[in-house]
């Protein structure tokens, strides 16, 4: 079983957050990794629901804040809904993923976690007025 490191960075390479998830098979698709990542961050939020959510994609009815999202009121989130939103965000270039020194092109790409156990997620922020 493999352990993967999920890291969030800015477009300039500044680290924002990181966490590890173990017990994964050695070869998985990027889609499975995105869903594992989202499931883990939602589980962490749901363990102690608050008004701030630190995750890959914005929950419904949440406002964007620095390095996270503000919910209107503390509530539990649905990890599958968030994972589906993350897949849509990847498809529409809301974020991209680096594996080693290269950018991942497809959610269906198979990753060898024994060779490359770290994924870097870079969220893209739309320009104001454009």
Coordinates of N, CA and C in Angstrom, one line a residue, residues 2 8 10-11 30 35 42 54 58 61-62 98 119 123 129:
X2 N 0.4 2.3 -0.7 CA 1.2 3.5 -0.8 C 0.6 4.7 0.0
X8 N -0.9 21.8 -1.8 CA -1.5 23.0 -2.5 C -0.4 24.0 -2.5
X10 N 0.5 28.0 -4.6 CA 0.1 29.1 -5.4 C 0.7 29.0 -6.8
X11 N 0.3 29.8 -7.8 CA 0.9 29.7 -9.1 C 2.4 30.1 -9.1
X30 N -5.8 9.5 -11.7 CA -5.8 10.8 -11.1 C -7.2 11.1 -10.5
X35 N -10.7 12.3 -5.9 CA -11.8 11.9 -5.0 C -11.3 11.5 -3.6
X42 N -13.2 16.7 3.3 CA -14.5 16.8 3.8 C -14.7 16.1 5.1
X54 N -11.6 24.5 4.3 CA -10.3 24.5 3.5 C -10.3 23.3 2.6
X58 N -15.0 25.1 -3.9 CA -16.0 25.8 -3.1 C -17.3 25.1 -3.0
X61 N -23.1 27.8 -2.0 CA -23.4 28.9 -1.2 C -22.3 29.3 -0.2
X62 N -21.1 29.1 -0.6 CA -19.9 29.6 0.2 C -19.3 30.7 -0.5
X98 N 0.3 18.9 -10.7 CA 1.6 18.5 -11.1 C 2.0 17.2 -10.4
X119 N 1.5 14.9 -5.2 CA 0.8 15.6 -6.2 C 0.7 17.0 -5.7
X123 N -4.5 26.0 -7.7 CA -5.8 26.6 -8.1 C -5.6 27.8 -8.9
X129 N -12.8 41.2 -13.5 CA -13.2 41.9 -14.7 C -12.9 41.2 -16.0

